[in-house]
CSV table of N, CA and C and ligand atoms in Angstrom, one decimal:
chain,number,residue,atom,x,y,z
K,14,UNK,N,101.2,53.6,-86.1
K,14,UNK,CA,101.3,54.6,-85.0
K,14,UNK,C,100.0,55.4,-84.7
K,15,UNK,N,99.3,55.7,-85.8
K,15,UNK,CA,98.0,56.4,-85.7
K,15,UNK,C,97.1,55.5,-84.9
K,16,UNK,N,97.2,54.2,-85.2
K,16,UNK,CA,96.3,53.2,-84.5
K,16,UNK,C,96.5,53.2,-83.0
K,17,UNK,N,97.8,53.4,-82.6
K,17,UNK,CA,98.1,53.4,-81.1
K,17,UNK,C,97.4,54.6,-80.4
K,18,UNK,N,97.5,55.7,-81.1
K,18,UNK,CA,96.8,56.9,-80.5
K,18,UNK,C,95.3,56.8,-80.5
K,19,UNK,N,94.8,56.2,-81.6
K,19,UNK,CA,93.4,56.0,-81.7
K,19,UNK,C,92.9,55.1,-80.5
K,20,UNK,N,93.6,54.0,-80.3
K,20,UNK,CA,93.2,53.0,-79.3
K,20,UNK,C,93.4,53.6,-77.9
K,21,UNK,N,94.5,54.3,-77.7
K,21,UNK,CA,94.8,54.9,-76.4
K,21,UNK,C,93.7,55.9,-76.0
K,22,UNK,N,93.3,56.7,-77.0
K,22,UNK,CA,92.3,57.7,-76.9
K,22,UNK,C,91.0,57.0,-76.5
K,23,UNK,N,90.7,55.9,-77.1
K,23,UNK,CA,89.4,55.2,-76.8
K,23,UNK,C,89.4,54.7,-75.4
K,24,UNK,N,90.6,54.2,-74.9
K,24,UNK,CA,90.7,53.7,-73.5
K,24,UNK,C,90.5,54.8,-72.6
K,25,UNK,N,91.2,56.0,-72.9
K,25,UNK,CA,91.1,57.1,-72.0
K,25,UNK,C,89.7,57.7,-71.9
K,26,UNK,N,89.0,57.7,-73.0
K,26,UNK,CA,87.7,58.1,-73.1
K,26,UNK,C,86.8,57.3,-72.2
K,27,UNK,N,86.9,55.9,-72.4
K,27,UNK,CA,86.2,55.0,-71.6
K,27,UNK,C,86.4,55.2,-70.1
K,28,UNK,N,87.7,55.3,-69.7
K,28,UNK,CA,88.1,55.5,-68.3
K,28,UNK,C,87.6,56.8,-67.8
K,29,UNK,N,87.5,57.8,-68.7
K,29,UNK,CA,87.0,59.1,-68.3
K,29,UNK,C,85.5,59.0,-67.8
K,30,UNK,N,84.7,58.2,-68.6
K,30,UNK,CA,83.3,58.0,-68.2
K,30,UNK,C,83.2,57.2,-66.9
K,31,UNK,N,84.0,56.2,-66.7
K,31,UNK,CA,84.0,55.4,-65.5
K,31,UNK,C,84.4,56.4,-64.3
K,32,UNK,N,85.4,57.2,-64.5
K,32,UNK,CA,85.8,58.2,-63.4
K,32,UNK,C,84.7,59.2,-63.1
K,33,UNK,N,84.0,59.6,-64.1
K,33,UNK,CA,82.9,60.6,-63.9
K,33,UNK,C,81.8,60.0,-63.0
K,34,UNK,N,81.4,58.7,-63.3
K,34,UNK,CA,80.4,58.0,-62.5
K,34,UNK,C,80.9,57.7,-61.1
K,35,UNK,N,82.2,57.6,-60.9
K,35,UNK,CA,82.8,57.3,-59.6
K,35,UNK,C,82.5,58.3,-58.6
K,36,UNK,N,82.3,59.6,-59.1
K,36,UNK,CA,82.1,60.7,-58.2
K,36,UNK,C,80.6,61.1,-58.1
K,37,UNK,N,79.8,60.5,-58.9
K,37,UNK,CA,78.3,60.8,-58.9
K,37,UNK,C,77.6,59.9,-57.8
K,38,UNK,N,76.7,60.5,-57.1
K,38,UNK,CA,75.9,59.8,-56.1
K,38,UNK,C,75.2,58.6,-56.7
K,39,UNK,N,75.3,57.4,-56.2
K,39,UNK,CA,74.6,56.3,-56.8
K,39,UNK,C,73.1,56.4,-56.8
K,40,UNK,N,72.4,55.9,-57.9
K,40,UNK,CA,70.9,56.0,-57.9
K,40,UNK,C,70.3,54.8,-57.4
K,41,UNK,N,71.1,53.7,-57.2
K,41,UNK,CA,70.5,52.4,-56.8
K,41,UNK,C,70.3,52.5,-55.3
K,42,UNK,N,69.3,51.8,-54.8
K,42,UNK,CA,69.1,51.7,-53.3
K,42,UNK,C,69.2,50.2,-52.9
K,43,UNK,N,69.6,50.0,-51.7
K,43,UNK,CA,69.8,48.6,-51.2
K,43,UNK,C,68.5,48.1,-50.6
K,44,UNK,N,67.5,47.8,-51.5
K,44,UNK,CA,66.2,47.3,-51.1
K,44,UNK,C,66.4,45.9,-50.6
K,45,UNK,N,65.8,45.4,-49.5
K,45,UNK,CA,64.8,46.1,-48.7
K,45,UNK,C,65.3,46.9,-47.5
K,46,UNK,N,66.6,46.9,-47.4
K,46,UNK,CA,67.1,47.7,-46.3
K,46,UNK,C,66.8,49.2,-46.5
K,47,UNK,N,67.0,49.7,-47.7
K,47,UNK,CA,66.7,51.1,-48.0
K,47,UNK,C,65.4,51.1,-48.9
K,48,UNK,N,64.6,52.1,-48.7
K,48,UNK,CA,63.4,52.2,-49.5
K,48,UNK,C,63.3,53.6,-50.1
K,49,UNK,N,62.8,53.7,-51.3
K,49,UNK,CA,62.6,55.1,-51.8
K,49,UNK,C,61.1,55.5,-51.5
K,50,UNK,N,60.9,56.8,-51.6
K,50,UNK,CA,59.6,57.4,-51.3
K,50,UNK,C,58.7,57.0,-52.5
K,51,UNK,N,57.5,56.4,-52.2
K,51,UNK,CA,56.6,56.0,-53.3
K,51,UNK,C,55.7,57.2,-53.7
K,52,UNK,N,55.5,57.4,-55.0
K,52,UNK,CA,54.7,58.5,-55.4
K,52,UNK,C,53.2,58.3,-54.9
K,53,UNK,N,52.6,59.4,-54.5
K,53,UNK,CA,51.2,59.2,-54.1
K,53,UNK,C,50.3,58.7,-55.2
K,54,UNK,N,50.7,58.8,-56.5
K,54,UNK,CA,49.9,58.3,-57.6
K,54,UNK,C,50.1,56.8,-57.8
K,55,UNK,N,50.9,56.2,-57.0
K,55,UNK,CA,51.2,54.8,-57.1
K,55,UNK,C,49.9,54.0,-57.0
K,56,UNK,N,49.6,53.0,-57.8
K,56,UNK,CA,48.4,52.2,-57.7
K,56,UNK,C,48.8,50.9,-56.9
K,57,UNK,N,48.7,50.9,-55.6
K,57,UNK,CA,48.9,49.7,-54.8
K,57,UNK,C,47.6,49.0,-54.5
K,58,UNK,N,47.5,48.4,-53.3
K,58,UNK,CA,46.3,47.7,-52.9
K,58,UNK,C,45.2,48.8,-52.7
K,59,UNK,N,44.0,48.3,-52.7
K,59,UNK,CA,42.8,49.2,-52.5
K,59,UNK,C,42.4,49.4,-51.1
K,60,UNK,N,41.9,50.5,-50.8
K,60,UNK,CA,41.4,50.9,-49.5
K,60,UNK,C,40.1,51.6,-49.6
K,61,UNK,N,39.2,51.4,-48.7
K,61,UNK,CA,37.9,52.1,-48.6
K,61,UNK,C,38.0,53.1,-47.5
K,62,UNK,N,37.5,54.3,-47.8
K,62,UNK,CA,37.6,55.4,-46.8
K,62,UNK,C,36.3,55.5,-46.0
K,63,UNK,N,36.3,56.0,-44.8
K,63,UNK,CA,35.1,56.3,-44.0
K,63,UNK,C,34.7,57.7,-44.2
K,64,UNK,N,33.4,58.0,-43.9
K,64,UNK,CA,32.9,59.3,-44.1
K,64,UNK,C,33.2,60.1,-42.8
K,65,UNK,N,32.7,61.4,-42.8
K,65,UNK,CA,33.0,62.3,-41.6
K,65,UNK,C,32.4,61.8,-40.3
K,66,UNK,N,31.3,60.9,-40.4
K,66,UNK,CA,30.7,60.3,-39.2
K,66,UNK,C,31.5,59.1,-38.7
K,67,UNK,N,32.5,58.7,-39.4
K,67,UNK,CA,33.2,57.5,-39.1
K,67,UNK,C,32.6,56.2,-39.6
K,68,UNK,N,31.5,56.3,-40.4
K,68,UNK,CA,30.9,55.1,-41.0
K,68,UNK,C,31.5,54.9,-42.3
K,69,UNK,N,31.3,53.7,-42.8
K,69,UNK,CA,31.8,53.4,-44.2
K,69,UNK,C,31.1,54.3,-45.2
K,70,UNK,N,31.9,54.9,-46.1
K,70,UNK,CA,31.3,55.8,-47.0
K,70,UNK,C,30.6,55.1,-48.2
K,71,UNK,N,31.1,53.9,-48.4
K,71,UNK,CA,30.6,53.1,-49.6
K,71,UNK,C,29.1,52.7,-49.4
K,72,UNK,N,28.3,53.0,-50.4
K,72,UNK,CA,26.9,52.7,-50.3
K,72,UNK,C,26.5,51.4,-51.1
K,73,UNK,N,27.5,50.7,-51.5
K,73,UNK,CA,27.2,49.4,-52.2
K,73,UNK,C,26.6,49.6,-53.6
K,74,UNK,N,27.0,50.7,-54.3
K,74,UNK,CA,26.3,50.9,-55.6
K,74,UNK,C,26.7,49.9,-56.7
K,75,UNK,N,27.8,49.2,-56.4
K,75,UNK,CA,28.3,48.1,-57.3
K,75,UNK,C,29.0,48.6,-58.6
K,76,UNK,N,29.2,49.9,-58.7
K,76,UNK,CA,29.8,50.4,-59.9
K,76,UNK,C,31.3,49.8,-60.1
K,77,UNK,N,32.0,49.8,-58.9
K,77,UNK,CA,33.4,49.3,-59.0
K,77,UNK,C,33.4,47.8,-59.4
K,78,UNK,N,32.4,47.0,-58.9
K,78,UNK,CA,32.3,45.6,-59.2
K,78,UNK,C,32.0,45.4,-60.7
K,79,UNK,N,31.1,46.3,-61.2
K,79,UNK,CA,30.7,46.1,-62.6
K,79,UNK,C,31.8,46.6,-63.6
K,80,UNK,N,32.6,47.6,-63.2
K,80,UNK,CA,33.6,48.2,-64.1
K,80,UNK,C,34.9,47.4,-64.2
K,81,UNK,N,35.1,46.6,-63.1
K,81,UNK,CA,36.4,45.8,-63.0
K,81,UNK,C,36.5,44.9,-64.2
K,82,UNK,N,37.5,45.0,-65.1
K,82,UNK,CA,37.6,44.2,-66.3
K,82,UNK,C,37.9,42.7,-66.0
K,83,UNK,N,38.4,42.4,-64.8
K,83,UNK,CA,38.8,41.0,-64.5
K,83,UNK,C,37.9,40.4,-63.3
K,84,UNK,N,36.8,41.1,-63.0
K,84,UNK,CA,35.9,40.6,-62.0
K,84,UNK,C,36.5,40.2,-60.7
K,85,UNK,N,37.3,41.1,-60.2
K,85,UNK,CA,38.0,40.7,-58.9
K,85,UNK,C,37.3,41.3,-57.7
K,86,UNK,N,36.3,42.2,-57.9
K,86,UNK,CA,35.6,42.8,-56.8
K,86,UNK,C,34.2,42.1,-56.6
K,87,UNK,N,33.9,41.7,-55.4
K,87,UNK,CA,32.6,41.2,-55.2
K,87,UNK,C,32.1,41.7,-53.8
K,88,UNK,N,30.8,41.9,-53.7
K,88,UNK,CA,30.2,42.4,-52.5
K,88,UNK,C,28.8,41.9,-52.3
K,89,UNK,N,28.3,42.0,-51.0
K,89,UNK,CA,26.9,41.8,-50.7
K,89,UNK,C,26.4,43.1,-50.1
K,90,UNK,N,25.2,43.5,-50.5
K,90,UNK,CA,24.7,44.8,-50.1
K,90,UNK,C,23.3,44.6,-49.4
K,91,UNK,N,23.1,45.4,-48.3
K,91,UNK,CA,21.8,45.4,-47.7
K,91,UNK,C,21.4,46.8,-47.4
K,92,UNK,N,20.1,47.0,-47.2
K,92,UNK,CA,19.6,48.4,-46.9
K,92,UNK,C,19.3,48.5,-45.4
K,93,UNK,N,19.9,49.6,-44.8
K,93,UNK,CA,19.6,49.9,-43.4
K,93,UNK,C,18.4,50.8,-43.4
K,94,UNK,N,17.3,50.3,-43.0
K,94,UNK,CA,16.0,51.1,-43.1
K,94,UNK,C,16.1,52.3,-42.1
K,95,UNK,N,16.7,52.1,-41.0
K,95,UNK,CA,16.8,53.2,-40.0
K,95,UNK,C,17.6,54.4,-40.6
K,96,UNK,N,18.7,54.1,-41.2
K,96,UNK,CA,19.6,55.2,-41.7
K,96,UNK,C,19.2,55.5,-43.1
K,97,UNK,N,18.3,54.8,-43.7
K,97,UNK,CA,17.8,55.0,-45.1
K,97,UNK,C,19.0,55.0,-46.1
K,98,UNK,N,19.8,54.1,-46.0
K,98,UNK,CA,20.9,54.0,-46.9
K,98,UNK,C,21.5,52.5,-47.0
K,99,UNK,N,22.2,52.3,-48.0
K,99,UNK,CA,22.7,50.9,-48.2
K,99,UNK,C,24.1,50.8,-47.6
K,100,UNK,N,24.5,49.6,-47.2
K,100,UNK,CA,25.8,49.2,-46.7
K,100,UNK,C,26.2,47.9,-47.3
K,101,UNK,N,27.5,47.6,-47.3
K,101,UNK,CA,27.9,46.3,-47.7
K,101,UNK,C,28.1,45.4,-46.5
K,102,UNK,N,27.6,44.2,-46.6
K,102,UNK,CA,27.8,43.3,-45.5
K,102,UNK,C,29.1,42.5,-45.8
K,103,UNK,N,29.5,42.5,-47.1
K,103,UNK,CA,30.9,41.9,-47.4
K,103,UNK,C,31.4,42.7,-48.6
K,104,UNK,N,32.7,42.8,-48.6
K,104,UNK,CA,33.3,43.5,-49.8
K,104,UNK,C,34.7,42.8,-49.9
K,105,UNK,N,34.9,42.2,-51.0
K,105,UNK,CA,36.1,41.4,-51.2
K,105,UNK,C,36.8,41.7,-52.5
K,106,UNK,N,38.1,41.9,-52.5
K,106,UNK,CA,38.9,42.1,-53.7
K,106,UNK,C,40.0,41.0,-53.8
K,107,UNK,N,40.0,40.4,-54.9
K,107,UNK,CA,41.0,39.3,-55.2
K,107,UNK,C,42.2,40.0,-55.9
K,108,UNK,N,43.2,40.2,-55.1
K,108,UNK,CA,44.4,40.9,-55.7
K,108,UNK,C,45.3,39.9,-56.5
K,109,UNK,N,44.9,38.7,-56.5
K,109,UNK,CA,45.6,37.7,-57.3
K,109,UNK,C,45.2,37.9,-58.8
K,110,UNK,N,44.1,38.6,-59.0
K,110,UNK,CA,43.6,38.8,-60.3
K,110,UNK,C,43.8,40.3,-60.7
K,111,UNK,N,43.7,41.2,-59.7
K,111,UNK,CA,43.8,42.6,-60.0
K,111,UNK,C,45.0,43.0,-60.9
K,112,UNK,N,44.7,43.9,-61.8
K,112,UNK,CA,45.8,44.4,-62.7
K,112,UNK,C,46.1,45.8,-62.4
K,113,UNK,N,45.6,46.3,-61.3
K,113,UNK,CA,45.9,47.7,-60.9
K,113,UNK,C,45.7,48.7,-62.0
K,114,UNK,N,44.6,48.6,-62.7
K,114,UNK,CA,44.2,49.5,-63.8
K,114,UNK,C,43.7,50.8,-63.2
K,115,UNK,N,43.1,50.8,-62.0
K,115,UNK,CA,42.6,52.0,-61.4
K,115,UNK,C,41.1,52.4,-61.9
K,116,UNK,N,40.5,51.5,-62.7
K,116,UNK,CA,39.2,51.9,-63.2
K,116,UNK,C,38.1,51.9,-62.0
K,117,UNK,N,38.2,51.0,-61.1
K,117,UNK,CA,37.3,51.0,-60.0
K,117,UNK,C,37.4,52.3,-59.2
K,118,UNK,N,38.6,52.8,-59.0
K,118,UNK,CA,38.9,54.0,-58.2
K,118,UNK,C,38.3,55.2,-59.0
K,119,UNK,N,38.6,55.2,-60.3
K,119,UNK,CA,38.1,56.4,-61.1
K,119,UNK,C,36.6,56.4,-61.1
K,120,UNK,N,35.9,55.2,-61.1
K,120,UNK,CA,34.5,55.2,-61.3
K,120,UNK,C,33.7,55.4,-60.0
K,121,UNK,N,34.3,55.2,-58.9
K,121,UNK,CA,33.6,55.3,-57.6
K,121,UNK,C,32.9,56.7,-57.4
K,122,UNK,N,31.6,56.7,-57.4
K,122,UNK,CA,31.0,58.0,-57.3
K,122,UNK,C,31.1,58.7,-55.9
K,123,UNK,N,31.4,57.9,-54.9
K,123,UNK,CA,31.6,58.4,-53.5
K,123,UNK,C,33.0,58.8,-53.2
K,124,UNK,N,33.9,58.5,-54.2
K,124,UNK,CA,35.3,58.8,-54.0
K,124,UNK,C,35.9,58.1,-52.7
K,125,UNK,N,35.3,57.0,-52.4
K,125,UNK,CA,35.7,56.3,-51.1
K,125,UNK,C,36.6,55.1,-51.4
K,126,UNK,N,36.8,54.8,-52.6
K,126,UNK,CA,37.7,53.7,-53.0
K,126,UNK,C,39.0,54.3,-53.5
K,127,UNK,N,40.1,54.0,-52.9
K,127,UNK,CA,41.4,54.7,-53.3
K,127,UNK,C,42.5,53.6,-53.3
K,128,UNK,N,43.5,53.9,-54.1
K,128,UNK,CA,44.7,53.0,-54.1
K,128,UNK,C,45.6,53.4,-52.9
K,129,UNK,N,46.3,52.5,-52.3
K,129,UNK,CA,47.3,52.8,-51.3
K,129,UNK,C,48.6,52.8,-52.0
K,130,UNK,N,49.7,53.1,-51.3
K,130,UNK,CA,51.0,52.9,-51.9
K,130,UNK,C,51.7,51.6,-51.5
K,131,UNK,N,50.9,50.7,-50.9
K,131,UNK,CA,51.4,49.4,-50.5
K,131,UNK,C,51.8,48.6,-51.8
K,132,UNK,N,53.0,48.1,-51.8
K,132,UNK,CA,53.4,47.3,-52.9
K,132,UNK,C,54.0,46.0,-52.4
K,133,UNK,N,54.2,45.8,-51.1
K,133,UNK,CA,54.9,44.6,-50.6
K,133,UNK,C,53.9,43.6,-50.1
K,134,UNK,N,53.2,42.9,-51.1
K,134,UNK,CA,52.2,42.0,-50.6
K,134,UNK,C,52.4,40.6,-51.4
K,135,UNK,N,53.7,40.3,-51.7
K,135,UNK,CA,54.0,39.0,-52.4
K,135,UNK,C,53.7,37.9,-51.4
K,136,UNK,N,53.2,36.8,-51.9
K,136,UNK,CA,52.9,35.7,-51.0
K,136,UNK,C,53.0,34.4,-51.8
K,137,UNK,N,53.2,33.3,-51.0
K,137,UNK,CA,53.2,32.0,-51.7
K,137,UNK,C,51.8,31.4,-51.7
K,138,UNK,N,50.8,32.0,-51.0
K,138,UNK,CA,49.5,31.5,-50.9
K,138,UNK,C,48.5,32.4,-51.6
K,139,UNK,N,47.8,31.9,-52.6
K,139,UNK,CA,46.8,32.7,-53.4
K,139,UNK,C,45.7,33.2,-52.5
K,140,UNK,N,45.4,32.4,-51.5
K,140,UNK,CA,44.3,32.8,-50.6
K,140,UNK,C,44.6,34.1,-49.9
K,141,UNK,N,45.8,34.3,-49.5
K,141,UNK,CA,46.2,35.6,-48.8
K,141,UNK,C,46.1,36.8,-49.7
K,142,UNK,N,45.9,36.6,-51.0
K,142,UNK,CA,45.7,37.8,-51.9
K,142,UNK,C,44.3,38.2,-51.9
K,143,UNK,N,43.4,37.5,-51.3
K,143,UNK,CA,42.0,37.8,-51.3
K,143,UNK,C,41.7,38.7,-50.0
K,144,UNK,N,41.5,39.9,-50.2
K,144,UNK,CA,41.3,40.8,-49.0
K,144,UNK,C,39.8,41.1,-48.8
K,145,UNK,N,39.4,40.9,-47.6
K,145,UNK,CA,38.0,41.1,-47.2
K,145,UNK,C,37.9,42.5,-46.6
K,146,UNK,N,36.6,42.8,-46.3
K,146,UNK,CA,36.2,44.2,-45.9
K,146,UNK,C,37.0,44.7,-44.7
K,147,UNK,N,37.3,43.8,-43.7
K,147,UNK,CA,38.0,44.3,-42.5
K,147,UNK,C,39.4,44.8,-42.8
K,148,UNK,N,40.0,44.3,-44.0
K,148,UNK,CA,41.3,44.8,-44.3
K,148,UNK,C,41.3,45.9,-45.3
K,149,UNK,N,40.1,46.0,-46.0
K,149,UNK,CA,40.0,47.1,-47.1
K,149,UNK,C,39.5,48.4,-46.5
K,150,UNK,N,38.5,48.2,-45.5
K,150,UNK,CA,38.0,49.4,-44.9
K,150,UNK,C,38.9,49.9,-43.7
K,151,UNK,N,39.6,50.9,-43.9
K,151,UNK,CA,40.5,51.3,-42.8
K,151,UNK,C,40.8,52.8,-42.9
U,215,LIG,S1,42.3,48.2,-60.1
U,215,LIG,FE1,41.3,47.4,-62.0
U,215,LIG,S2,41.6,45.2,-61.9
U,215,LIG,FE2,42.0,46.0,-59.9
U,215,LIG,S3,40.0,45.9,-58.8
U,215,LIG,FE3,40.1,47.9,-59.7
U,215,LIG,S4,39.2,47.7,-61.7
U,215,LIG,FE4,39.6,45.7,-61.0
U,216,LIG,S1,31.9,52.3,-56.5
U,216,LIG,FE1,32.5,53.1,-54.5
U,216,LIG,S2,30.5,53.5,-53.5
U,216,LIG,FE2,30.1,52.1,-55.2
U,216,LIG,S3,30.3,50.0,-54.3
U,216,LIG,FE3,32.3,50.5,-55.1
U,216,LIG,S4,33.5,51.4,-53.4
U,216,LIG,FE4,31.3,51.4,-52.9
């Protein structure tokens, strides 16, 4: 007899928990139809910022290239004698290798390299994970 009460109580307790969650707002979202707000701290793809003159702020110091542990950043740099500063003629990031550690962003002395909140860049082609300057400088 005691066992009957014990088991009935266990069932009621279990059903009580089910009933409690029945009235709570679900935390799951129907992705990709529904999307949650991504935290600004999210480390997505990289983006280079322009300066107040609308020029690229990056001066090709190569610190991001050197600090990247997986060598996924590469660039070519030239000096503009008229403006007396360096620019990059190419700037490429291979997101197929990137581990989104954020070291390049942390190290950038100009603070012009930032992470975006983009996370939807899955692809079947490795080549499309290689982003060139025209896609990074925006
Ligand atoms: S986030 Fe890390 S792995 Fe990706 S490019 Fe920057 S330093 Fe390299
Ligand atoms: S660290 Fe910043 S300023 Fe230097 S090359 Fe990289 S993006 Fe440009």
